[in-house]
Amino acid sequence: MRFHFSPKTPLLSLSSSSVTSLCLRPFLPSAPKSPFYPSLACHVSTGGNLRMDSTSPDPSSSSSVSVDSVADGLKNQSLREHDISNNNNMNNENKKNNGKLSLEDLNWDHSIVRELPGDPRSDSIPRQVFHACYTKVLPSAEVGNPKLVAWSDSVADLLDLDPKEFERQDFPLKFSGASPLAGAVPYAQCYGGHQFGTWAGQLGDGRAITLGEIMNSKLERWELQLKGAGKTPYSRFADGLAVLRSSIREFLCSEAMHFLGIPTTRALSLVTTGKFVTRDMFYDGNPKDEPGAVVCRVSQSFLRFGSFQIHASRGGEDLGIVRSLADYAIRHHFPHIENMSKSESLSFSTGDNDQSVVDLTSNKYAAWTVEIAERTASLVARWQGVGFTHGVLNTDNMSILGLTIDYGPFGFLDAFDPSYTPNVTDLPGRRYCFANQPDIGLWNIAQFASTLMTANLISDQEANYAMERYGTKFMDDYQAILSQKLGLQKYNKQLVNKLLSNLAVDKVDYTNFFRALSNIKADPSIPGDELLVPLKAVLLDIGKERKEAWTSWVQSYIQELVASGVSDEERKASMNSVNPKYVLRNYLCQSAIDAAEMGDFEEVRRLLKVMERPYDEQPGMEKYARLPPAWAYRPGVCMLSCSS
């Protein structure tokens, strides 16, 4: 089977704002003309080195017996596939007897520690870590009277964990890091990244400590990670801790995004430490003590673009680590690429003048890069579809699995504004605003591809083809999502452009508008003065001129609905299945945070339950779908800093 891709205009010959220009910028008057855009050129030159700062090795070294004893010689362990199978058989027997597994029965694996180079030191002194993918380090957050305040039964099911384990008295101790979890081999990952477009050098897990990987009964690999569990070598000048405020937001949004159908890391538990953490939330010189907390994050992998970038930036022998990391990722998380047959002949014309061809079966790293590009494009398209703004799309926050990762200052569009950013540090240039996310995704893919080129894993041609695929995949998915949201059988560019322009002019609530839109009837005979009745609750305070603009749009929309031939009832059900009624608005988070900081966690748990069914009507919970109240616009609610 042979495929050909021959775009009339190669994506990378377009301007830096190419992806967004196809879906947002031309018809959104408030979209920013960001000064960052000249830096978003994505063409990669063959043989070029990454322009990153290198650092001299740290001559000092030390070791910690306690961490090495926990590791128990794991680096020299050879874990065979039949050993994993035997463990699974034993665990399956336990499940037959008990339904689910206890914490002691979980089937641990430690492939990263076993297969990748580690730091010879195991202390948490802030430093540059060279020639290593991780540092073994124990959680060190101080706890007083830790309490489990929220948990996800859904995530427990992924791990085959018995939900009754949440009732254990020692659960808060284990998931705050105060007490070791049997079978865990804790470590912090080393990575770098571009922050706001500038290479930042080594970053790493400064307050996240991975406990290891759980192999469930389906042979799925799930990493468990404690965020806020104490210092690591990557903490720099920070304390490695997290506050309750940011922990609630991360816990709730991880789960909310999953139930919206958007790829994401997950959250098993939220534990308060019983201690206070000092934070300057607004960076205004007025720090205050806030309750400390630890979230147990869960993901099939926490590898990110920066995991590869840090080693490529250092060059020399570290280029071999880039290859080892790529081999590891493909082996464990992209096995279909490892097993790809040469007979498939996956060849693609690049559309260049010389009609060059990229054959993905001849280089597994090229096929892998293309898949990462497409997964990333699909993720960003889903964000745009649901009105989600990540806020900090640095390359160290980009998952190689195409997951939403690292929830800091995120936000959903309450009022449709393409220039919206939830991050106060992003306000000057709005690099990471809603409208820019598609372009930033492409820019980040360019940095990742450049990393692999530096390690001689892919060619210039293969890198550029991966970025072409990003643009194509994004537009395909974005157009399909918008068509589904409108209940249309095919994409209508003119109709969508006009709609998004209207939404931006009148700052309409994005979520509520699409939910209300399903109430429009495919009836051309409806009088003009009645056309906007189904949208009355979302089209607020608009004058005569704007009513005429909206009436004109609804008339065009009804014509499309009539042409589709789908019944109103069928279309309404279909639209409501993709247009959520409930999203995790910032003011909802803040209400739960305010109560939690007073010791009442019931609102956190209630909000979690609502967000687990975002597309259902949920009688009695309508207040969670309301527009933000006036108090929600005070500083610190809808515009949050990264301080956590």
XYZ file of C-alpha atoms in Angstrom:
644
model
C 0.000 0.000 0.000
C 1.515 3.330 -1.064
C 0.366 6.786 0.001
C 1.242 10.121 -1.518
C 0.950 13.519 0.108
C 1.384 16.401 -2.317
C 0.099 19.682 -0.866
C -0.172 22.512 -3.341
C 1.495 24.798 -0.820
C 3.883 23.094 1.619
C 2.980 24.104 5.158
C 6.457 25.282 6.043
C 6.643 27.698 3.140
C 3.758 29.583 4.721
C 4.182 32.319 7.288
C 4.804 31.430 10.908
C 1.136 31.923 11.708
C 0.063 29.467 9.008
C -1.952 27.039 11.101
C -3.898 29.633 13.044
C -4.429 31.709 9.922
C -6.416 28.832 8.470
C -8.883 28.672 11.348
C -8.902 31.780 13.537
C -6.911 34.898 12.822
C -8.474 36.327 9.600
C -11.962 36.665 11.020
C -11.276 37.280 14.707
C -10.678 40.991 15.124
C -9.336 40.634 18.651
C -6.699 38.039 17.776
C -3.304 39.382 18.828
C -0.530 40.469 16.517
C 2.037 38.991 18.850
C 5.657 40.144 18.713
C 6.576 36.479 19.157
C 5.272 35.508 15.729
C 8.432 36.434 13.785
C 10.220 33.828 15.908
C 7.815 31.056 14.970
C 9.557 30.117 11.719
C 9.565 26.350 11.622
C 11.900 25.288 8.809
C 14.749 23.121 10.061
C 18.152 23.196 8.393
C 20.033 19.979 7.751
C 22.913 19.375 10.080
C 22.225 22.428 12.225
C 22.914 22.310 15.929
C 20.354 23.416 18.461
C 21.049 26.952 19.612
C 21.058 26.203 23.312
C 23.334 27.059 26.168
C 25.547 24.217 27.325
C 26.796 23.897 30.855
C 30.012 22.472 32.266
C 29.777 19.253 34.263
C 29.429 19.428 38.026
C 32.658 18.016 39.500
C 31.081 17.173 42.844
C 29.356 13.888 43.558
C 27.832 12.083 46.502
C 25.461 9.215 47.194
C 22.610 8.393 49.500
C 22.480 4.923 50.965
C 18.788 5.224 51.778
C 17.728 5.725 48.176
C 20.052 3.029 46.883
C 18.666 0.606 49.436
C 15.162 1.369 48.216
C 16.330 0.707 44.672
C 17.748 -2.634 45.888
C 20.104 -3.127 43.013
C 17.414 -2.516 40.426
C 19.851 -1.218 37.807
C 21.350 -4.695 37.492
C 18.043 -6.472 37.549
C 16.984 -8.293 34.392
C 13.199 -8.477 34.343
C 12.059 -11.025 31.780
C 8.692 -10.954 30.071
C 7.716 -14.235 31.706
C 8.386 -12.666 35.117
C 5.874 -9.951 34.317
C 3.451 -12.583 33.119
C 3.907 -14.606 36.321
C 3.297 -11.510 38.434
C 0.160 -10.752 36.460
C -1.071 -14.306 36.943
C -0.534 -13.951 40.684
C -2.291 -10.602 40.753
C -5.156 -11.945 38.664
C -5.562 -14.700 41.247
C -5.707 -12.036 43.972
C -8.341 -10.213 41.949
C -10.402 -13.373 41.728
C -10.329 -13.643 45.498
C -10.661 -9.985 46.402
C -12.097 -8.271 43.325
C -9.289 -5.701 43.165
C -5.723 -5.302 44.406
C -4.354 -3.808 47.580
C -1.461 -1.352 47.478
C 0.896 -4.190 48.435
C -0.315 -6.340 45.530
C 0.201 -3.799 42.768
C 2.403 -5.075 39.935
C 5.341 -2.677 39.765
C 7.764 -2.335 36.916
C 10.619 0.153 36.645
C 11.543 0.223 32.977
C 12.970 3.752 32.981
C 15.275 3.031 35.909
C 16.197 -0.333 34.444
C 16.778 0.664 30.832
C 17.994 4.269 30.829
C 21.118 5.930 32.296
C 20.682 7.368 35.787
C 22.407 9.933 37.947
C 25.172 8.307 40.068
C 24.226 10.674 42.868
C 20.966 10.348 44.767
C 20.854 13.522 46.835
C 18.444 16.391 46.289
C 21.014 19.211 46.233
C 20.067 21.555 43.352
C 22.624 21.079 40.579
C 23.194 20.313 36.927
C 22.703 16.589 36.259
C 24.729 15.262 33.342
C 24.563 12.094 31.208
C 21.409 10.902 33.015
C 17.681 10.705 32.381
C 16.713 10.673 36.057
C 17.905 10.917 39.636
C 16.718 8.504 42.314
C 15.402 10.610 45.182
C 12.993 10.018 48.046
C 9.954 12.218 48.754
C 10.791 14.674 51.521
C 7.772 16.922 52.058
C 7.107 17.529 55.732
C 3.671 16.420 56.868
C 1.681 17.071 60.013
C -1.639 15.284 59.920
C -2.035 14.386 56.227
C -5.568 13.796 55.006
C -7.011 12.279 51.850
C -9.536 14.852 50.638
C -10.357 13.705 47.087
C -9.758 10.670 44.908
C -10.726 9.156 41.559
C -12.332 5.731 41.480
C -11.917 5.817 37.696
C -8.126 6.066 37.966
C -8.041 3.392 40.665
C -9.765 1.099 38.171
C -6.978 1.733 35.638
C -4.491 0.435 38.204
C -6.678 -2.511 39.296
C -6.628 -0.856 42.724
C -9.388 -1.734 45.156
C -11.342 1.488 45.931
C -11.440 0.355 49.562
C -7.722 1.166 49.718
C -8.696 4.840 49.876
C -10.150 4.103 53.323
C -6.814 2.945 54.745
C -5.475 5.057 57.592
C -2.000 5.002 56.071
C -3.147 6.029 52.575
C -2.523 9.767 53.206
C 0.939 8.961 54.570
C 1.873 6.924 51.509
C 0.487 9.380 48.963
C 1.980 12.437 50.605
C 5.359 10.688 50.396
C 5.764 10.508 54.170
C 5.669 6.713 54.168
C 7.246 4.527 51.434
C 4.957 2.649 49.087
C 5.946 -1.011 48.815
C 7.544 -1.708 45.436
C 8.171 1.919 44.498
C 11.583 3.157 43.316
C 11.225 6.958 43.386
C 13.047 9.225 40.951
C 12.861 12.691 39.416
C 13.202 13.091 35.655
C 15.839 15.279 33.994
C 14.675 17.460 31.122
C 15.079 20.913 29.621
C 12.888 23.133 27.542
C 12.066 26.328 25.740
C 10.154 28.697 27.999
C 8.269 31.484 26.208
C 10.361 30.785 23.121
C 13.767 30.947 24.830
C 15.960 27.971 25.667
C 16.033 27.657 29.466
C 18.562 24.840 29.857
C 18.026 22.161 32.486
C 14.607 22.209 34.158
C 13.502 18.739 35.308
C 11.062 17.503 37.927
C 11.549 20.200 40.534
C 8.633 19.111 42.708
C 7.396 15.904 41.077
C 8.724 12.508 42.109
C 7.772 9.427 40.115
C 7.210 6.312 42.212
C 7.429 3.873 39.321
C 5.186 2.120 36.824
C 2.197 -0.114 37.484
C 1.435 -2.895 35.000
C -2.288 -3.595 35.112
C -4.121 -6.759 34.095
C -4.365 -5.459 30.510
C -0.551 -5.091 30.443
C -0.965 -1.325 30.305
C 1.847 0.699 31.839
C 0.862 3.517 34.224
C 3.375 5.780 35.949
C 2.529 7.140 39.410
C 3.967 10.516 40.348
C 3.684 12.644 43.500
C 3.565 16.362 42.731
C 4.602 18.568 45.655
C 6.501 15.826 47.488
C 9.709 17.761 48.146
C 13.027 18.886 46.725
C 14.922 17.194 43.920
C 18.194 18.149 42.170
C 15.979 19.990 39.671
C 14.245 22.247 42.209
C 16.713 25.100 41.656
C 15.766 27.803 44.185
C 12.313 26.379 44.939
C 11.150 24.186 47.809
C 9.669 21.316 45.773
C 6.282 21.743 47.445
C 2.786 22.537 46.186
C -0.095 24.430 47.739
C -3.688 23.288 48.070
C -4.907 25.942 45.629
C -2.925 24.693 42.637
C -3.294 21.053 43.657
C -7.091 21.254 43.610
C -6.961 22.815 40.160
C -4.633 20.120 38.813
C -6.596 17.276 40.389
C -9.961 18.483 39.095
C -8.852 19.524 35.614
C -6.945 16.295 34.967
C -10.155 14.371 35.531
C -12.438 16.937 33.866
C -10.401 16.856 30.667
C -10.484 13.067 30.582
C -14.259 12.984 30.815
C -14.503 15.632 28.097
C -12.720 13.075 25.899
C -9.449 15.011 25.668
C -6.160 13.077 26.087
C -4.625 13.992 29.439
C -2.635 12.854 32.406
C -4.882 11.664 35.226
C -5.058 12.174 38.991
C -5.515 9.383 41.531
C -5.604 11.332 44.780
C -5.331 14.693 46.504
C -3.783 14.722 49.973
C -3.271 17.690 52.276
C 0.027 17.638 54.173
C -1.110 19.417 57.315
C 1.737 21.912 56.838
C 1.838 25.397 55.346
C 3.783 26.549 52.294
C 4.800 30.162 51.683
C 3.840 31.562 48.285
C 3.761 35.007 46.646
C 0.745 34.334 44.454
C 0.778 37.641 42.577
C 4.543 38.229 42.652
C 3.880 41.557 44.387
C 6.134 41.117 47.408
C 3.315 39.983 49.685
C 3.828 36.259 50.311
C 1.495 34.356 52.571
C 1.249 30.903 54.083
C -1.055 28.489 52.272
C -2.056 24.884 53.034
C 0.286 22.337 51.430
C -0.922 19.405 49.337
C 0.278 16.549 47.134
C -1.428 15.229 43.996
C -0.756 11.714 42.740
C -0.611 12.115 38.980
C -0.984 9.098 36.696
C 0.088 8.768 33.078
C 1.273 6.091 30.693
C 4.388 8.235 30.394
C 5.614 11.598 31.651
C 8.238 11.865 28.899
C 8.048 15.216 27.174
C 9.815 17.065 24.350
C 12.252 18.528 26.864
C 13.310 15.029 27.967
C 15.086 14.737 24.612
C 16.071 18.377 24.200
C 18.308 18.524 27.279
C 20.602 15.769 25.994
C 20.741 17.065 22.426
C 21.652 20.506 23.750
C 24.718 19.075 25.512
C 25.982 17.227 22.457
C 28.853 14.745 22.479
C 28.136 11.457 24.213
C 24.712 12.744 25.315
C 23.491 12.459 21.730
C 23.498 8.712 22.340
C 21.042 9.264 25.190
C 18.627 10.902 22.743
C 18.712 7.709 20.679
C 18.334 5.514 23.776
C 15.355 7.564 24.933
C 13.766 7.346 21.487
C 14.299 3.573 21.391
C 12.805 3.274 24.871
C 9.751 5.358 23.967
C 9.104 3.450 20.756
C 9.595 0.075 22.430
C 7.188 0.745 25.291
C 4.732 3.331 23.972
C 4.791 3.034 20.162
C 5.332 -0.729 19.633
C 3.403 -0.654 16.344
C 6.227 1.469 14.935
C 8.868 -0.953 16.209
C 6.989 -3.782 14.490
C 6.228 -1.878 11.292
C 6.820 -4.071 8.272
C 8.976 -2.913 5.375
C 6.394 -4.448 3.073
C 3.913 -1.727 4.045
C 5.966 0.746 1.984
C 4.634 3.868 3.683
C 6.075 6.365 1.212
C 4.974 9.966 0.848
C 5.791 12.612 -1.711
C 6.938 15.763 0.043
C 5.610 18.034 -2.659
C 9.079 19.528 -3.215
C 10.208 20.532 -6.685
C 12.435 17.481 -6.912
C 9.488 15.232 -6.018
C 11.448 13.688 -3.149
C 9.837 10.871 -1.218
C 9.851 10.173 2.509
C 9.595 6.456 3.277
C 8.515 6.048 6.891
C 9.275 2.321 6.900
C 12.938 2.990 6.206
C 13.399 5.038 9.396
C 11.385 4.239 12.502
C 12.412 7.552 14.083
C 10.815 9.458 11.207
C 7.596 7.463 11.551
C 7.680 8.125 15.294
C 8.173 11.867 14.799
C 5.258 12.010 12.388
C 2.999 10.237 14.877
C 3.996 12.595 17.689
C 3.294 15.554 15.406
C -0.132 14.202 14.511
C -1.018 13.356 18.113
C -0.045 16.875 19.137
C -2.092 18.413 16.331
C -5.118 16.337 17.282
C -4.766 17.377 20.928
C -4.594 21.090 20.099
C -7.603 20.770 17.777
C -9.578 19.285 20.667
C -8.501 22.126 22.944
C -9.732 24.642 20.374
C -12.982 22.747 19.995
C -13.830 22.843 23.687
C -12.457 26.342 24.298
C -9.547 25.315 26.537
C -6.406 27.423 26.957
C -3.400 25.659 28.489
C -1.507 28.797 29.435
C 2.094 27.501 29.481
C 2.918 25.644 26.272
C 6.657 25.484 26.866
C 8.407 22.502 25.288
C 8.908 20.962 28.730
C 5.098 20.858 29.011
C 4.579 18.942 25.751
C 3.929 15.203 26.096
C 5.323 12.818 23.482
C 2.045 10.889 23.803
C -0.087 13.872 22.834
C -1.508 14.353 26.342
C -2.527 17.502 28.165
C 0.184 17.714 30.805
C 1.213 20.094 33.626
C -1.852 22.066 34.666
C -0.784 25.504 35.810
C -2.735 28.614 34.814
C -5.346 27.048 32.508
C -8.777 28.365 31.594
C -11.897 27.741 29.530
C -13.422 30.520 27.426
C -16.254 32.029 29.452
C -16.435 34.926 26.990
C -15.116 34.078 23.534
C -11.902 36.046 23.185
C -9.150 34.692 20.917
C -6.537 36.750 22.792
C -7.475 35.210 26.154
C -4.602 33.943 28.273
C -5.017 32.646 31.838
C -1.354 33.299 32.621
C -0.394 36.704 34.070
C 3.233 36.222 33.014
C 2.034 35.801 29.409
C 0.121 39.091 29.313
C 2.777 41.276 27.643
C 2.923 39.243 24.423
C 0.109 36.706 24.857
C 2.310 34.085 23.233
C 0.187 31.302 24.710
C -3.260 32.830 24.220
C -6.139 30.736 22.876
C -5.758 31.800 19.235
C -2.024 31.091 19.198
C -2.166 27.500 20.461
C -2.179 25.860 16.986
C 0.912 27.828 15.935
C 2.687 27.153 19.220
C 2.040 23.440 18.785
C 3.770 23.626 15.393
C 6.657 25.673 16.816
C 7.172 23.098 19.565
C 7.117 20.237 17.063
C 9.827 22.106 15.143
C 12.004 22.197 18.258
C 11.437 18.492 18.875
C 12.259 17.631 15.261
C 15.399 19.762 15.456
C 16.434 17.797 18.535
C 16.147 14.501 16.665
C 18.047 15.942 13.725
C 20.872 17.007 16.031
C 21.078 13.379 17.208
C 21.118 12.236 13.549
C 17.873 10.296 13.959
C 15.895 12.049 11.228
C 16.753 14.138 8.176
C 15.790 17.686 7.323
C 13.292 16.327 4.822
C 11.713 13.980 7.380
C 11.500 16.779 9.954
C 9.709 19.070 7.541
C 7.358 16.296 6.479
C 6.399 15.733 10.134
C 5.530 19.410 10.430
C 3.496 19.296 7.233
C 1.575 16.433 8.769
C 0.972 18.529 11.889
C -0.740 21.225 9.807
C -2.816 18.757 7.806
C -3.882 16.760 10.858
C -4.795 19.883 12.814
C -7.019 21.254 10.061
C -8.671 17.891 9.401
C -9.498 17.395 13.076
C -10.436 21.006 13.766
C -12.847 21.157 10.841
C -14.399 17.824 11.819
C -14.836 19.002 15.428
C -16.462 22.309 14.406
C -18.787 20.475 12.006
C -19.852 18.091 14.786
C -20.387 20.959 17.209
C -22.681 22.611 14.651
C -24.488 19.372 13.845
C -23.456 19.567 10.190
C -22.499 16.731 7.878
C -19.680 18.699 6.261
C -17.531 21.709 7.059
C -18.817 25.099 5.913
C -15.921 27.536 6.105
C -17.956 30.689 5.495
C -20.545 29.762 8.121
C -17.873 28.920 10.725
C -15.876 32.078 10.017
C -18.894 34.292 10.487
C -19.947 32.468 13.637
C -16.556 32.803 15.326
C -16.412 36.465 14.339
C -19.834 37.047 15.920
C -18.836 35.180 19.076
C -15.723 37.332 19.403
C -17.493 40.655 18.806
C -20.147 39.967 21.440
C -17.895 38.026 23.870
C -20.401 35.175 23.972
C -19.962 32.314 26.433
C -18.404 29.619 24.254
C -19.622 26.553 26.136
C -23.193 27.695 26.721
C -23.619 28.972 23.161
C -22.945 25.624 21.509
C -25.090 23.820 24.061
C -27.994 26.192 23.339
C -27.470 25.956 19.587
C -28.885 22.437 19.529
C -32.305 23.949 20.273
C -32.459 25.654 16.850
C -35.070 24.027 14.620
C -34.422 23.251 10.951
C -37.490 25.239 9.925
C -37.053 28.061 7.361
C -40.598 29.317 8.053
C -39.766 30.556 11.573
C -40.375 34.345 11.652
C -37.239 36.470 11.762
C -38.123 38.015 15.125
C -38.293 34.532 16.664
C -35.082 33.068 15.288
C -32.961 34.108 18.260
C -35.341 32.853 20.966
C -33.407 29.574 21.502
C -30.219 31.641 21.987
C -31.738 34.281 24.264
C -29.891 33.036 27.347
C -26.462 33.353 25.689
C -26.865 36.431 23.475
C -26.964 39.022 26.241
C -27.105 42.818 25.942
C -26.775 42.971 22.162
C -28.202 45.939 20.269
C -30.278 46.105 17.105
C -27.294 45.914 14.763
C -25.889 42.842 16.441
C -29.314 41.176 16.516
C -29.484 41.604 12.760
C -26.023 40.054 12.376
C -26.996 37.065 14.475
C -30.371 36.678 12.742
C -28.612 36.601 9.385
C -26.231 33.926 10.642
C -29.029 31.768 12.090
C -30.902 31.957 8.791
C -27.836 30.670 6.946
C -27.363 27.996 9.602
C -30.950 26.777 9.231
C -30.455 26.453 5.474
C -27.486 24.149 6.156
C -29.525 22.117 8.637
C -32.346 21.667 6.137
C -29.883 20.537 3.476
C -28.421 17.926 5.824
C -31.769 16.143 6.145
C -31.157 15.121 9.771
C -34.125 15.331 12.142
C -34.059 17.947 14.895
C -34.187 15.259 17.573
C -31.299 13.259 16.128
C -29.202 16.356 15.582
C -29.847 17.674 19.095
C -28.720 14.381 20.633
C -25.629 14.339 18.437
C -24.702 17.952 19.230
C -25.207 17.503 22.959
C -22.857 14.531 22.876
C -19.983 16.772 21.710
C -20.945 20.131 23.245
C -20.523 19.879 27.026
C -22.913 21.537 29.434
C -20.293 21.586 32.176
C -16.641 22.611 31.963
C -14.240 23.392 34.785
C -14.570 27.158 34.822
C -12.040 29.032 36.931
C -14.668 30.475 39.239
C -15.939 26.968 40.030
C -12.406 25.966 40.965
C -12.083 29.068 43.119
C -15.312 28.326 44.988
C -14.033 24.836 45.785
C -10.634 26.253 46.799
C -12.157 28.856 49.110
C -14.154 26.180 50.916
C -11.217 23.769 51.039
C -8.921 26.348 52.589
C -11.502 26.600 55.378
C -11.380 22.820 55.825
C -14.494 21.928 53.801
C -13.660 19.597 50.889
C -17.205 18.632 49.968
C -17.318 21.112 47.085
C -14.156 19.624 45.584
C -15.746 16.175 45.614
C -19.083 17.456 44.288
C -17.367 19.339 41.476
C -15.447 16.192 40.533
C -18.714 14.244 40.243
C -20.268 16.934 38.047
C -17.224 17.021 35.754
C -17.320 13.245 35.367
C -20.556 13.685 33.339
C -19.996 16.902 31.355
C -22.401 16.053 28.520
C -25.356 15.007 30.710
C -28.082 17.382 31.879
C -27.660 16.399 35.579
C -30.896 17.821 37.084
C -30.182 19.854 40.202
C -26.657 20.761 39.103
C -27.564 23.542 36.678
C -25.755 26.144 38.762
C -22.451 24.632 37.612
C -23.265 25.644 34.034
C -24.008 29.287 34.822
C -22.022 32.274 33.639
C -19.345 33.485 36.069
C -20.605 35.874 38.768
C -19.138 39.369 39.099
C -16.717 38.318 41.862
C -15.110 35.807 39.499
C -13.316 38.591 37.673
C -11.245 39.682 40.643
C -7.468 39.119 40.347
C -6.419 35.557 41.098
C -9.620 33.843 39.980
C -9.785 33.960 36.195
C -6.193 35.076 35.746
C -3.739 32.950 37.694
C 0.007 32.960 37.927
C 2.244 29.908 37.855
C 3.020 30.215 41.567
C 1.904 27.020 43.231
